[in-house]
Amino acid sequence: VQLQASGGGLVQAGGSLRLSCSASGRSFASYAIGWFRQAPGKEREFVSAIIWSGTSKSYADSVKGRFTISRDNAKNTAYLQMNSLKFEDTAVYYCAGKPEDYSGHVFNTEDEYDYWGQGTLVTVSS
């Protein structure tokens, strides 16, 4: 599967953005999707993940209550709705995919993911 993240941009603190992760190739519905981010000078970190069916999700503590992950398998797209953005959310955001094992486990480490999109830059001005 090939993944492409989009939707990044410049937003003021307190604002919102919705990122999209579009997939090409077959069987998007058989992939778990994760979102990760890398801020300048920092290591890439987990943000959120969702299993193939959308019924189980996981969030980093830093974004809980502000970000919402979802997916539309009919559109081969996953989303990350980001509300109440903070300056510290500034980063390049990547989506990643992993073939499902259908265990219900939500994958939240980058080593578990096999396919990566190119990243989209989110800049939050304070």
PDB file of C-alpha atoms in Angstrom:
ATOM      1  CA  VAL A   1       0.000   0.000   0.000  1.00  0.00           C
ATOM      2  CA  GLN A   2       1.159   3.535  -0.722  1.00  0.00           C
ATOM      3  CA  LEU A   3       0.219   6.242   1.726  1.00  0.00           C
ATOM      4  CA  GLN A   4       0.060  10.001   1.300  1.00  0.00           C
ATOM      5  CA  ALA A   5      -0.526  12.429   4.135  1.00  0.00           C
ATOM      6  CA  SER A   6      -2.060  15.827   3.469  1.00  0.00           C
ATOM      7  CA  GLY A   7      -3.891  18.640   5.189  1.00  0.00           C
ATOM      8  CA  GLY A   8      -1.077  20.280   7.058  1.00  0.00           C
ATOM      9  CA  GLY A   9      -0.608  24.023   7.219  1.00  0.00           C
ATOM     10  CA  LEU A  10      -0.217  27.058   9.412  1.00  0.00           C
ATOM     11  CA  VAL A  11      -2.776  27.572  12.160  1.00  0.00           C
ATOM     12  CA  GLN A  12      -3.016  29.730  15.253  1.00  0.00           C
ATOM     13  CA  ALA A  13      -2.934  28.185  18.679  1.00  0.00           C
ATOM     14  CA  GLY A  14      -6.396  27.015  19.619  1.00  0.00           C
ATOM     15  CA  GLY A  15      -7.306  26.318  16.030  1.00  0.00           C
ATOM     16  CA  SER A  16      -8.062  23.083  14.217  1.00  0.00           C
ATOM     17  CA  LEU A  17      -6.791  21.074  11.274  1.00  0.00           C
ATOM     18  CA  ARG A  18      -7.800  17.778   9.755  1.00  0.00           C
ATOM     19  CA  LEU A  19      -5.097  15.596   8.295  1.00  0.00           C
ATOM     20  CA  SER A  20      -5.856  12.940   5.724  1.00  0.00           C
ATOM     21  CA  CYS A  21      -3.968   9.768   4.923  1.00  0.00           C
ATOM     22  CA  SER A  22      -4.925   8.551   1.464  1.00  0.00           C
ATOM     23  CA  ALA A  23      -4.008   5.061   0.371  1.00  0.00           C
ATOM     24  CA  SER A  24      -3.496   3.629  -3.060  1.00  0.00           C
ATOM     25  CA  GLY A  25      -3.232  -0.014  -3.829  1.00  0.00           C
ATOM     26  CA  ARG A  26      -5.475  -2.742  -2.653  1.00  0.00           C
ATOM     27  CA  SER A  27      -6.958  -3.732   0.642  1.00  0.00           C
ATOM     28  CA  PHE A  28      -6.724  -0.496   2.634  1.00  0.00           C
ATOM     29  CA  ALA A  29      -9.265  -2.037   4.998  1.00  0.00           C
ATOM     30  CA  SER A  30      -6.778  -4.758   5.908  1.00  0.00           C
ATOM     31  CA  TYR A  31      -4.258  -2.270   7.285  1.00  0.00           C
ATOM     32  CA  ALA A  32      -3.905  -0.717  10.682  1.00  0.00           C
ATOM     33  CA  ILE A  33      -3.070   2.987  10.417  1.00  0.00           C
ATOM     34  CA  GLY A  34      -0.949   5.056  12.714  1.00  0.00           C
ATOM     35  CA  TRP A  35      -0.078   8.729  12.919  1.00  0.00           C
ATOM     36  CA  PHE A  36       3.332   9.838  14.117  1.00  0.00           C
ATOM     37  CA  ARG A  37       4.998  13.228  14.282  1.00  0.00           C
ATOM     38  CA  GLN A  38       8.490  14.644  14.386  1.00  0.00           C
ATOM     39  CA  ALA A  39       9.160  18.082  15.768  1.00  0.00           C
ATOM     40  CA  PRO A  40      12.331  19.985  14.853  1.00  0.00           C
ATOM     41  CA  GLY A  41      15.304  18.551  16.696  1.00  0.00           C
ATOM     42  CA  LYS A  42      13.278  15.743  18.240  1.00  0.00           C
ATOM     43  CA  GLU A  43      12.699  12.079  17.562  1.00  0.00           C
ATOM     44  CA  ARG A  44       9.582  10.868  15.839  1.00  0.00           C
ATOM     45  CA  GLU A  45       6.829  10.052  18.297  1.00  0.00           C
ATOM     46  CA  PHE A  46       3.520   8.212  18.309  1.00  0.00           C
ATOM     47  CA  VAL A  47       0.350  10.293  18.046  1.00  0.00           C
ATOM     48  CA  SER A  48      -2.572   7.968  17.376  1.00  0.00           C
ATOM     49  CA  ALA A  49      -3.527   4.670  15.778  1.00  0.00           C
ATOM     50  CA  ILE A  50      -6.611   2.805  14.623  1.00  0.00           C
ATOM     51  CA  ILE A  51      -7.291  -0.787  13.742  1.00  0.00           C
ATOM     52  CA  TRP A  52      -8.750  -1.954  10.453  1.00  0.00           C
ATOM     53  CA  SER A  53     -12.377  -1.717  11.544  1.00  0.00           C
ATOM     54  CA  GLY A  54     -12.080   1.590  13.353  1.00  0.00           C
ATOM     55  CA  THR A  55     -13.434   0.069  16.556  1.00  0.00           C
ATOM     56  CA  SER A  56     -10.231   0.381  18.570  1.00  0.00           C
ATOM     57  CA  LYS A  57      -8.057   3.455  18.777  1.00  0.00           C
ATOM     58  CA  SER A  58      -5.121   4.698  20.775  1.00  0.00           C
ATOM     59  CA  TYR A  59      -3.781   8.158  21.554  1.00  0.00           C
ATOM     60  CA  ALA A  60      -0.644   9.603  23.041  1.00  0.00           C
ATOM     61  CA  ASP A  61      -1.314  11.279  26.371  1.00  0.00           C
ATOM     62  CA  SER A  62      -0.260  14.618  24.911  1.00  0.00           C
ATOM     63  CA  VAL A  63      -3.145  14.631  22.406  1.00  0.00           C
ATOM     64  CA  LYS A  64      -5.924  12.818  24.267  1.00  0.00           C
ATOM     65  CA  GLY A  65      -9.123  14.806  24.290  1.00  0.00           C
ATOM     66  CA  ARG A  66      -7.901  17.075  21.487  1.00  0.00           C
ATOM     67  CA  PHE A  67      -7.197  14.746  18.551  1.00  0.00           C
ATOM     68  CA  THR A  68      -9.529  12.188  17.001  1.00  0.00           C
ATOM     69  CA  ILE A  69      -8.503   9.452  14.608  1.00  0.00           C
ATOM     70  CA  SER A  70     -10.959   7.885  12.197  1.00  0.00           C
ATOM     71  CA  ARG A  71     -11.052   6.060   8.912  1.00  0.00           C
ATOM     72  CA  ASP A  72     -13.333   5.545   5.941  1.00  0.00           C
ATOM     73  CA  ASN A  73     -12.422   2.279   4.293  1.00  0.00           C
ATOM     74  CA  ALA A  74     -14.746   2.958   1.371  1.00  0.00           C
ATOM     75  CA  LYS A  75     -12.658   6.042   0.567  1.00  0.00           C
ATOM     76  CA  ASN A  76      -9.299   4.414   1.368  1.00  0.00           C
ATOM     77  CA  THR A  77      -8.599   7.274   3.743  1.00  0.00           C
ATOM     78  CA  ALA A  78      -7.777   7.772   7.389  1.00  0.00           C
ATOM     79  CA  TYR A  79      -8.103  11.074   9.194  1.00  0.00           C
ATOM     80  CA  LEU A  80      -6.643  12.877  12.162  1.00  0.00           C
ATOM     81  CA  GLN A  81      -8.863  15.669  13.438  1.00  0.00           C
ATOM     82  CA  MET A  82      -6.760  18.023  15.527  1.00  0.00           C
ATOM     83  CA  ASN A  83      -8.505  20.543  17.751  1.00  0.00           C
ATOM     84  CA  SER A  84      -7.253  22.992  20.370  1.00  0.00           C
ATOM     85  CA  LEU A  85      -3.854  22.982  18.726  1.00  0.00           C
ATOM     86  CA  LYS A  86      -0.877  24.070  20.758  1.00  0.00           C
ATOM     87  CA  PHE A  87       2.496  25.455  19.737  1.00  0.00           C
ATOM     88  CA  GLU A  88       4.070  22.164  20.818  1.00  0.00           C
ATOM     89  CA  ASP A  89       1.982  20.293  18.235  1.00  0.00           C
ATOM     90  CA  THR A  90       4.168  21.832  15.539  1.00  0.00           C
ATOM     91  CA  ALA A  91       5.771  18.961  13.643  1.00  0.00           C
ATOM     92  CA  VAL A  92       5.840  16.963  10.458  1.00  0.00           C
ATOM     93  CA  TYR A  93       3.028  14.434  10.704  1.00  0.00           C
ATOM     94  CA  TYR A  94       3.365  11.025   9.094  1.00  0.00           C
ATOM     95  CA  CYS A  95       0.830   8.309   8.536  1.00  0.00           C
ATOM     96  CA  ALA A  96       1.907   4.700   8.515  1.00  0.00           C
ATOM     97  CA  GLY A  97       0.326   1.375   7.667  1.00  0.00           C
ATOM     98  CA  LYS A  98       0.708  -2.160   8.891  1.00  0.00           C
ATOM     99  CA  PRO A  99      -1.056  -5.295   7.638  1.00  0.00           C
ATOM    100  CA  GLU A 100      -3.566  -6.309  10.253  1.00  0.00           C
ATOM    101  CA  ASP A 101      -3.286  -9.371  12.433  1.00  0.00           C
ATOM    102  CA  TYR A 102      -6.950  -8.987  13.447  1.00  0.00           C
ATOM    103  CA  SER A 103      -6.122  -9.426  17.129  1.00  0.00           C
ATOM    104  CA  GLY A 104      -7.694  -6.123  18.079  1.00  0.00           C
ATOM    105  CA  HIS A 105      -4.310  -4.868  19.207  1.00  0.00           C
ATOM    106  CA  VAL A 106      -3.602  -1.227  18.425  1.00  0.00           C
ATOM    107  CA  PHE A 107      -0.057  -0.721  17.195  1.00  0.00           C
ATOM    108  CA  ASN A 108       1.592   2.345  18.700  1.00  0.00           C
ATOM    109  CA  THR A 109       5.308   1.995  18.001  1.00  0.00           C
ATOM    110  CA  GLU A 110       6.882   2.994  14.724  1.00  0.00           C
ATOM    111  CA  ASP A 111       8.858  -0.243  14.491  1.00  0.00           C
ATOM    112  CA  GLU A 112       5.582  -2.109  13.998  1.00  0.00           C
ATOM    113  CA  TYR A 113       4.675  -0.221  10.833  1.00  0.00           C
ATOM    114  CA  ASP A 114       5.821  -1.268   7.380  1.00  0.00           C
ATOM    115  CA  TYR A 115       4.599   1.515   5.097  1.00  0.00           C
ATOM    116  CA  TRP A 116       5.038   5.256   5.515  1.00  0.00           C
ATOM    117  CA  GLY A 117       3.718   8.336   3.803  1.00  0.00           C
ATOM    118  CA  GLN A 118       5.872  11.365   3.043  1.00  0.00           C
ATOM    119  CA  GLY A 119       4.661  13.597   5.878  1.00  0.00           C
ATOM    120  CA  THR A 120       2.758  16.856   6.076  1.00  0.00           C
ATOM    121  CA  LEU A 121       3.934  19.896   8.030  1.00  0.00           C
ATOM    122  CA  VAL A 122       1.746  21.360  10.761  1.00  0.00           C
ATOM    123  CA  THR A 123       2.840  24.703  12.140  1.00  0.00           C
ATOM    124  CA  VAL A 124       1.020  26.171  15.123  1.00  0.00           C
ATOM    125  CA  SER A 125       1.709  29.807  15.841  1.00  0.00           C
ATOM    126  CA  SER A 126       1.545  30.971  19.425  1.00  0.00           C
TER     127      SER A 126
END
